[in-house]
Amino acid sequence: MPPRKQNPERRWSMYRQLHDDVSRLLEEEGLYFTFNKKDTDEGCHRSYDTNITGRFICRNKKCGSPGWSSKMVAITIRMYPGARYNARVYHQSCKSCNCLSRPLLNDTYAERIAYRIKKWNGIEVETPHYSGNSELPHNEDLCEGCKAGHCKRRNNGFIGYY
């Protein structure tokens, strides 16, 4: 029997289950979008890299890490014809054991996506106040967004959030 082929670890995720949160924020401005399930740049007519905040839990049972919070979770927001969008959220690796981890997200996910879609649709929106930069240095080697060229903090250079 041939050896089983292992699936490569996912370096990003899409959070379709958070679409209702995004949708509620868009509906405030009369925008009605659907989530594009297909994770591709093909057909995408707008895309924007930004960052959100989140919490990571190391999946390695042998690792003693309690997990970590990040103010620099890289995402790529994409808009498609027909009022469709999606967002690719990049994973990070544990500093203790290098195990890849998928983030647990908070409200910044829906807020950032809704903000960007509103801007793309010509709606005047006030740039939200961001409550602070991380005091810790950003480790590019642990950030899948940096590796893919989609992190706003790569090379420790803060570029902006919205």
mmCIF file of C-alpha atoms in Angstrom:
data_model
loop_
_atom_site.group_PDB
_atom_site.id
_atom_site.type_symbol
_atom_site.label_atom_id
_atom_site.label_comp_id
_atom_site.label_asym_id
_atom_site.label_seq_id
_atom_site.Cartn_x
_atom_site.Cartn_y
_atom_site.Cartn_z
ATOM 1 C CA MET A 1 0.000 0.000 0.000
ATOM 2 C CA PRO A 2 1.487 3.411 -0.989
ATOM 3 C CA PRO A 3 2.137 5.919 1.806
ATOM 4 C CA ARG A 4 -0.680 8.321 2.518
ATOM 5 C CA LYS A 5 -0.163 11.754 1.037
ATOM 6 C CA GLN A 6 -0.275 14.429 3.740
ATOM 7 C CA ASN A 7 -2.205 17.611 3.130
ATOM 8 C CA PRO A 8 -0.026 20.685 3.464
ATOM 9 C CA GLU A 9 -0.887 22.900 6.425
ATOM 10 C CA ARG A 10 -3.271 25.703 5.568
ATOM 11 C CA ARG A 11 -1.444 29.022 5.770
ATOM 12 C CA TRP A 12 -4.679 31.063 5.798
ATOM 13 C CA SER A 13 -8.406 30.659 6.335
ATOM 14 C CA MET A 14 -11.635 32.267 5.234
ATOM 15 C CA TYR A 15 -14.328 32.993 7.829
ATOM 16 C CA ARG A 16 -17.617 32.598 5.988
ATOM 17 C CA GLN A 17 -19.379 32.142 9.334
ATOM 18 C CA LEU A 18 -18.706 35.834 10.131
ATOM 19 C CA HIS A 19 -20.506 37.079 7.000
ATOM 20 C CA ASP A 20 -23.640 38.047 8.968
ATOM 21 C CA ASP A 21 -21.549 40.447 11.080
ATOM 22 C CA VAL A 22 -20.127 42.072 7.935
ATOM 23 C CA SER A 23 -23.556 42.132 6.295
ATOM 24 C CA ARG A 24 -25.162 43.997 9.229
ATOM 25 C CA LEU A 25 -22.530 46.745 8.993
ATOM 26 C CA LEU A 26 -22.963 47.059 5.224
ATOM 27 C CA GLU A 27 -26.760 47.173 5.404
ATOM 28 C CA GLU A 28 -26.483 50.375 7.489
ATOM 29 C CA GLU A 29 -25.448 52.051 4.219
ATOM 30 C CA GLY A 30 -27.827 50.139 1.942
ATOM 31 C CA LEU A 31 -25.139 47.748 0.674
ATOM 32 C CA TYR A 32 -25.995 44.084 0.187
ATOM 33 C CA PHE A 33 -23.076 41.750 -0.464
ATOM 34 C CA THR A 34 -22.717 37.992 -0.466
ATOM 35 C CA PHE A 35 -19.673 36.012 0.600
ATOM 36 C CA ASN A 36 -17.726 34.554 -2.327
ATOM 37 C CA LYS A 37 -16.828 31.008 -1.230
ATOM 38 C CA LYS A 38 -14.193 30.551 -3.923
ATOM 39 C CA ASP A 39 -10.770 31.492 -2.530
ATOM 40 C CA THR A 40 -9.200 32.927 -5.679
ATOM 41 C CA ASP A 41 -7.876 36.163 -7.121
ATOM 42 C CA GLU A 42 -9.463 35.202 -10.446
ATOM 43 C CA GLY A 43 -12.297 37.579 -11.249
ATOM 44 C CA CYS A 44 -11.455 39.828 -8.303
ATOM 45 C CA HIS A 45 -11.622 43.470 -9.342
ATOM 46 C CA ARG A 46 -10.472 45.065 -6.061
ATOM 47 C CA SER A 47 -8.202 43.802 -3.316
ATOM 48 C CA TYR A 48 -6.699 45.383 -0.222
ATOM 49 C CA ASP A 49 -4.236 44.188 2.411
ATOM 50 C CA THR A 50 -4.825 45.286 5.997
ATOM 51 C CA ASN A 51 -4.567 43.914 9.513
ATOM 52 C CA ILE A 52 -6.998 42.947 12.247
ATOM 53 C CA THR A 53 -6.595 41.751 15.819
ATOM 54 C CA GLY A 54 -7.034 38.229 17.066
ATOM 55 C CA ARG A 55 -5.952 35.517 19.472
ATOM 56 C CA PHE A 56 -3.991 32.382 18.672
ATOM 57 C CA ILE A 57 -3.950 29.090 20.571
ATOM 58 C CA CYS A 58 -1.092 26.697 19.834
ATOM 59 C CA ARG A 59 -2.450 23.376 18.513
ATOM 60 C CA ASN A 60 0.630 21.423 19.577
ATOM 61 C CA LYS A 61 -0.421 19.487 22.705
ATOM 62 C CA LYS A 62 3.243 19.122 23.737
ATOM 63 C CA CYS A 63 3.861 22.880 23.636
ATOM 64 C CA GLY A 64 3.602 24.839 26.869
ATOM 65 C CA SER A 65 2.606 28.099 25.178
ATOM 66 C CA PRO A 66 -0.533 29.699 26.642
ATOM 67 C CA GLY A 67 -1.232 31.246 23.230
ATOM 68 C CA TRP A 68 -0.835 34.849 22.158
ATOM 69 C CA SER A 69 -2.763 37.892 21.051
ATOM 70 C CA SER A 70 -1.812 39.799 17.935
ATOM 71 C CA LYS A 71 -2.667 43.286 16.758
ATOM 72 C CA MET A 72 -1.145 42.374 13.388
ATOM 73 C CA VAL A 73 -3.212 39.539 11.897
ATOM 74 C CA ALA A 74 -2.792 40.024 8.147
ATOM 75 C CA ILE A 75 -5.852 39.824 5.883
ATOM 76 C CA THR A 76 -6.531 40.385 2.197
ATOM 77 C CA ILE A 77 -10.013 41.713 1.410
ATOM 78 C CA ARG A 78 -11.257 41.036 -2.140
ATOM 79 C CA MET A 79 -14.297 42.338 -4.015
ATOM 80 C CA TYR A 80 -15.835 40.570 -7.012
ATOM 81 C CA PRO A 81 -18.473 41.543 -9.582
ATOM 82 C CA GLY A 82 -22.067 40.956 -8.537
ATOM 83 C CA ALA A 83 -21.686 42.447 -5.030
ATOM 84 C CA ARG A 84 -19.532 39.608 -3.712
ATOM 85 C CA TYR A 85 -16.505 39.696 -1.409
ATOM 86 C CA ASN A 86 -14.259 37.479 0.670
ATOM 87 C CA ALA A 87 -11.262 37.863 2.950
ATOM 88 C CA ARG A 88 -8.232 35.663 3.372
ATOM 89 C CA VAL A 89 -6.973 35.694 6.993
ATOM 90 C CA TYR A 90 -3.357 34.619 7.399
ATOM 91 C CA HIS A 91 -2.196 32.289 10.170
ATOM 92 C CA GLN A 92 0.789 32.719 12.503
ATOM 93 C CA SER A 93 3.240 30.224 13.965
ATOM 94 C CA CYS A 94 3.889 29.689 17.660
ATOM 95 C CA LYS A 95 7.124 31.293 18.867
ATOM 96 C CA SER A 96 7.771 28.333 21.214
ATOM 97 C CA CYS A 97 7.321 25.371 18.858
ATOM 98 C CA ASN A 98 6.733 26.860 15.372
ATOM 99 C CA CYS A 99 3.345 25.094 15.020
ATOM 100 C CA LEU A 100 0.986 26.950 12.653
ATOM 101 C CA SER A 101 -2.152 28.361 14.303
ATOM 102 C CA ARG A 102 -5.465 29.704 12.975
ATOM 103 C CA PRO A 103 -6.661 32.894 14.703
ATOM 104 C CA LEU A 104 -9.771 33.383 16.806
ATOM 105 C CA LEU A 105 -11.197 36.659 15.537
ATOM 106 C CA ASN A 106 -13.016 39.563 17.158
ATOM 107 C CA ASP A 107 -15.082 42.511 15.888
ATOM 108 C CA THR A 108 -12.175 44.037 13.949
ATOM 109 C CA TYR A 109 -12.729 41.432 11.205
ATOM 110 C CA ALA A 110 -16.230 42.655 10.294
ATOM 111 C CA GLU A 111 -15.370 46.309 10.928
ATOM 112 C CA ARG A 112 -12.360 46.336 8.591
ATOM 113 C CA ILE A 113 -14.124 44.477 5.799
ATOM 114 C CA ALA A 114 -17.241 46.670 5.983
ATOM 115 C CA TYR A 115 -15.102 49.821 6.072
ATOM 116 C CA ARG A 116 -13.166 48.801 2.946
ATOM 117 C CA ILE A 117 -16.276 47.756 0.983
ATOM 118 C CA LYS A 118 -17.989 51.043 1.873
ATOM 119 C CA LYS A 119 -14.925 53.002 0.663
ATOM 120 C CA TRP A 120 -14.826 50.996 -2.573
ATOM 121 C CA ASN A 121 -18.480 51.861 -3.118
ATOM 122 C CA GLY A 122 -17.925 55.600 -2.732
ATOM 123 C CA ILE A 123 -19.430 55.922 0.725
ATOM 124 C CA GLU A 124 -17.791 58.591 2.875
ATOM 125 C CA VAL A 125 -16.632 56.885 6.049
ATOM 126 C CA GLU A 126 -14.599 58.271 8.884
ATOM 127 C CA THR A 127 -11.315 56.463 9.433
ATOM 128 C CA PRO A 128 -11.801 54.611 12.714
ATOM 129 C CA HIS A 129 -9.437 55.352 15.565
ATOM 130 C CA TYR A 130 -7.069 52.484 16.159
ATOM 131 C CA SER A 131 -6.280 51.967 19.831
ATOM 132 C CA GLY A 132 -2.582 51.331 19.729
ATOM 133 C CA ASN A 133 0.400 49.650 18.235
ATOM 134 C CA SER A 134 1.928 46.513 19.613
ATOM 135 C CA GLU A 135 4.917 47.095 21.860
ATOM 136 C CA LEU A 136 6.360 43.766 20.757
ATOM 137 C CA PRO A 137 8.346 43.541 17.525
ATOM 138 C CA HIS A 138 6.603 41.857 14.616
ATOM 139 C CA ASN A 139 8.274 38.541 13.789
ATOM 140 C CA GLU A 140 8.089 38.127 10.001
ATOM 141 C CA ASP A 141 9.267 34.512 10.220
ATOM 142 C CA LEU A 142 6.133 33.568 12.189
ATOM 143 C CA CYS A 143 3.645 35.562 10.079
ATOM 144 C CA GLU A 144 2.157 33.860 7.021
ATOM 145 C CA GLY A 145 0.942 37.250 5.769
ATOM 146 C CA CYS A 146 4.559 38.468 5.659
ATOM 147 C CA LYS A 147 5.693 35.316 3.856
ATOM 148 C CA ALA A 148 2.955 35.782 1.250
ATOM 149 C CA GLY A 149 3.725 39.504 0.843
ATOM 150 C CA HIS A 150 0.372 40.626 2.291
ATOM 151 C CA CYS A 151 1.241 41.928 5.770
ATOM 152 C CA LYS A 152 1.222 45.676 6.386
ATOM 153 C CA ARG A 153 3.890 45.270 9.074
ATOM 154 C CA ARG A 154 6.521 43.394 7.078
ATOM 155 C CA ASN A 155 10.051 44.691 7.592
ATOM 156 C CA ASN A 156 8.780 46.220 10.880
ATOM 157 C CA GLY A 157 7.422 49.156 8.902
ATOM 158 C CA PHE A 158 3.988 50.290 10.031
ATOM 159 C CA ILE A 159 1.991 51.246 6.956
ATOM 160 C CA GLY A 160 -1.549 51.612 8.286
ATOM 161 C CA TYR A 161 -4.670 49.660 9.005
ATOM 162 C CA TYR A 162 -7.554 50.983 6.993
#
